[in-house]
PDB file of C-alpha atoms in Angstrom:
ATOM      1  CA  MET W 160      73.228 171.254 133.197  1.00 85.00           C
ATOM      2  CA  VAL W 161      74.692 169.401 136.167  1.00 86.00           C
ATOM      3  CA  ALA W 162      78.202 169.624 134.713  1.00 90.00           C
ATOM      4  CA  ILE W 163      78.250 173.367 133.956  1.00 93.00           C
ATOM      5  CA  PRO W 164      79.228 174.622 137.441  1.00 93.00           C
ATOM      6  CA  TYR W 165      81.765 171.807 137.757  1.00 93.00           C
ATOM      7  CA  LEU W 166      83.364 172.624 134.406  1.00 93.00           C
ATOM      8  CA  GLN W 167      83.376 176.351 135.132  1.00 95.00           C
ATOM      9  CA  LYS W 168      85.140 175.746 138.427  1.00 94.00           C
ATOM     10  CA  THR W 169      87.505 173.110 137.067  1.00 95.00           C
ATOM     11  CA  ILE W 170      88.571 174.389 133.644  1.00 95.00           C
ATOM     12  CA  GLY W 171      87.242 177.938 133.624  1.00 96.00           C
ATOM     13  CA  ASP W 172      90.715 179.420 134.109  1.00 95.00           C
ATOM     14  CA  VAL W 173      92.131 177.315 131.267  1.00 95.00           C
ATOM     15  CA  VAL W 174      89.343 178.374 128.917  1.00 95.00           C
ATOM     16  CA  ALA W 175      89.883 182.033 129.843  1.00 96.00           C
ATOM     17  CA  LYS W 176      93.603 181.635 129.187  1.00 95.00           C
ATOM     18  CA  ILE W 177      92.873 180.131 125.751  1.00 93.00           C
ATOM     19  CA  LEU W 178      90.514 182.987 124.871  1.00 93.00           C
ATOM     20  CA  ASP W 179      93.091 185.590 125.968  1.00 95.00           C
ATOM     21  CA  CYS W 180      96.017 183.892 124.226  1.00 92.00           C
ATOM     22  CA  LYS W 181      97.468 185.593 121.173  1.00 88.00           C
ATOM     23  CA  GLN W 182      99.414 182.472 120.102  1.00 87.00           C
ATOM     24  CA  SER W 183      97.702 180.409 117.418  1.00 90.00           C
ATOM     25  CA  CYS W 184      97.119 176.706 117.939  1.00 92.00           C
ATOM     26  CA  GLU W 185      96.318 176.082 114.263  1.00 92.00           C
ATOM     27  CA  LEU W 186      97.900 172.929 112.849  1.00 94.00           C
ATOM     28  CA  ASN W 187      96.119 172.658 109.491  1.00 93.00           C
ATOM     29  CA  PRO W 188      98.657 173.705 106.821  1.00 89.00           C
ATOM     30  CA  ALA W 189      95.849 175.058 104.632  1.00 91.00           C
ATOM     31  CA  LYS W 190      94.742 177.441 107.398  1.00 93.00           C
ATOM     32  CA  LEU W 191      98.124 178.571 108.744  1.00 91.00           C
ATOM     33  CA  GLU W 192      98.947 182.229 108.571  1.00 89.00           C
ATOM     34  CA  LYS W 193     101.966 183.124 106.474  1.00 90.00           C
ATOM     35  CA  GLY W 194     105.141 182.524 108.465  1.00 89.00           C
ATOM     36  CA  ALA W 195     103.379 180.553 111.191  1.00 91.00           C
ATOM     37  CA  ASP W 196     105.303 177.704 112.802  1.00 91.00           C
ATOM     38  CA  THR W 197     103.328 174.504 113.386  1.00 93.00           C
ATOM     39  CA  VAL W 198     105.811 173.334 116.015  1.00 93.00           C
ATOM     40  CA  VAL W 199     105.219 176.470 118.095  1.00 93.00           C
ATOM     41  CA  ASN W 200     101.462 176.118 117.594  1.00 94.00           C
ATOM     42  CA  LEU W 201     101.565 172.457 118.602  1.00 96.00           C
ATOM     43  CA  LYS W 202     103.497 173.258 121.777  1.00 95.00           C
ATOM     44  CA  GLN W 203     100.896 175.876 122.713  1.00 95.00           C
ATOM     45  CA  LEU W 204      98.014 173.513 121.986  1.00 95.00           C
ATOM     46  CA  LEU W 205      99.578 170.718 124.039  1.00 97.00           C
ATOM     47  CA  GLU W 206     100.180 173.101 126.937  1.00 96.00           C
ATOM     48  CA  PHE W 207      96.498 174.025 126.972  1.00 96.00           C
ATOM     49  CA  LEU W 208      95.390 170.394 126.655  1.00 96.00           C
ATOM     50  CA  PHE W 209      97.659 169.161 129.441  1.00 96.00           C
ATOM     51  CA  GLU W 210      96.559 171.985 131.719  1.00 96.00           C
ATOM     52  CA  GLY W 211      92.879 171.228 131.091  1.00 95.00           C
ATOM     53  CA  VAL W 212      93.255 167.476 131.540  1.00 93.00           C
ATOM     54  CA  ASP W 213      95.304 167.965 134.720  1.00 95.00           C
ATOM     55  CA  ALA W 214      92.618 170.243 136.130  1.00 95.00           C
ATOM     56  CA  ILE W 215      89.943 167.614 135.468  1.00 91.00           C
ATOM     57  CA  VAL W 216      92.006 164.663 136.717  1.00 88.00           C
ATOM     58  CA  ASN W 217      92.840 166.513 139.925  1.00 92.00           C
ATOM     59  CA  SER W 218      89.220 167.375 140.714  1.00 91.00           C
ATOM     60  CA  PRO W 219      87.355 164.103 141.315  1.00 85.00           C
ATOM     61  CA  GLY W 220      85.997 165.331 144.635  1.00 88.00           C
ATOM     62  CA  ASN W 221      84.328 168.262 142.885  1.00 91.00           C
ATOM     63  CA  CYS W 222      82.623 166.119 140.247  1.00 91.00           C
ATOM     64  CA  PRO W 223      78.852 166.051 140.801  1.00 93.00           C
ATOM     65  CA  ARG W 224      77.411 162.783 142.110  1.00 93.00           C
ATOM     66  CA  THR W 225      75.107 162.526 139.098  1.00 93.00           C
ATOM     67  CA  LEU W 226      78.071 162.545 136.725  1.00 90.00           C
ATOM     68  CA  ARG W 227      79.988 160.072 138.859  1.00 89.00           C
ATOM     69  CA  TYR W 228      76.987 157.751 138.758  1.00 92.00           C
ATOM     70  CA  LEU W 229      76.732 158.044 134.955  1.00 90.00           C
ATOM     71  CA  PHE W 230      80.463 157.417 134.560  1.00 86.00           C
ATOM     72  CA  CYS W 231      80.181 154.350 136.771  1.00 87.00           C
ATOM     73  CA  CYS W 232      77.319 153.017 134.631  1.00 91.00           C
ATOM     74  CA  LEU W 233      79.306 153.677 131.466  1.00 88.00           C
ATOM     75  CA  GLN W 234      82.331 151.890 132.860  1.00 86.00           C
ATOM     76  CA  GLN W 235      80.202 148.903 133.917  1.00 88.00           C
ATOM     77  CA  ASN W 236      78.591 148.665 130.464  1.00 89.00           C
ATOM     78  CA  VAL W 237      82.005 148.690 128.803  1.00 87.00           C
ATOM     79  CA  LYS W 238      83.274 146.080 131.251  1.00 85.00           C
ATOM     80  CA  ASP W 239      80.271 143.854 130.502  1.00 88.00           C
ATOM     81  CA  ARG W 240      80.727 144.179 126.743  1.00 87.00           C
ATOM     82  CA  TRP W 241      84.535 143.935 126.551  1.00 85.00           C
ATOM     83  CA  SER W 242      85.331 141.901 129.658  1.00 82.00           C
ATOM     84  CA  ASP W 243      88.601 140.588 128.195  1.00 83.00           C
ATOM     85  CA  ASP W 244      89.949 143.983 127.143  1.00 81.00           C
ATOM     86  CA  GLU W 245      91.622 145.516 130.182  1.00 77.00           C
ATOM     87  CA  ILE W 246      92.674 148.666 128.313  1.00 78.00           C
ATOM     88  CA  VAL W 247      89.146 149.594 127.219  1.00 78.00           C
ATOM     89  CA  ARG W 248      87.780 148.876 130.670  1.00 68.00           C
ATOM     90  CA  SER W 249      90.305 151.094 132.380  1.00 69.00           C
ATOM     91  CA  ARG W 250      90.276 153.912 129.825  1.00 74.00           C
ATOM     92  CA  VAL W 251      86.574 154.550 129.332  1.00 74.00           C
ATOM     93  CA  VAL W 252      86.366 156.655 132.496  1.00 66.00           C
ATOM     94  CA  ARG W 253      89.192 157.234 134.919  1.00 55.00           C
TER      95      ARG W 253
END
């Protein structure tokens, strides 16, 4: 419940854009509409993903303290368990 206002503020516009979009993002060949182009769909999907990730990455000051605390705990647990793996430690929560 703590994250809902944060997510609405941070990625609400991206989600609305996805819901309003007429371009398919389907990549499964078995589910593609006749004549659909997976390359076009993939480009659309990646655009949405990059926009959403950018919105989240650029909003650390808006992230609720409770979530920041949980992310810190998660990062510490990963660091304790995989102390030699720099990639895991730095990628769990950025």
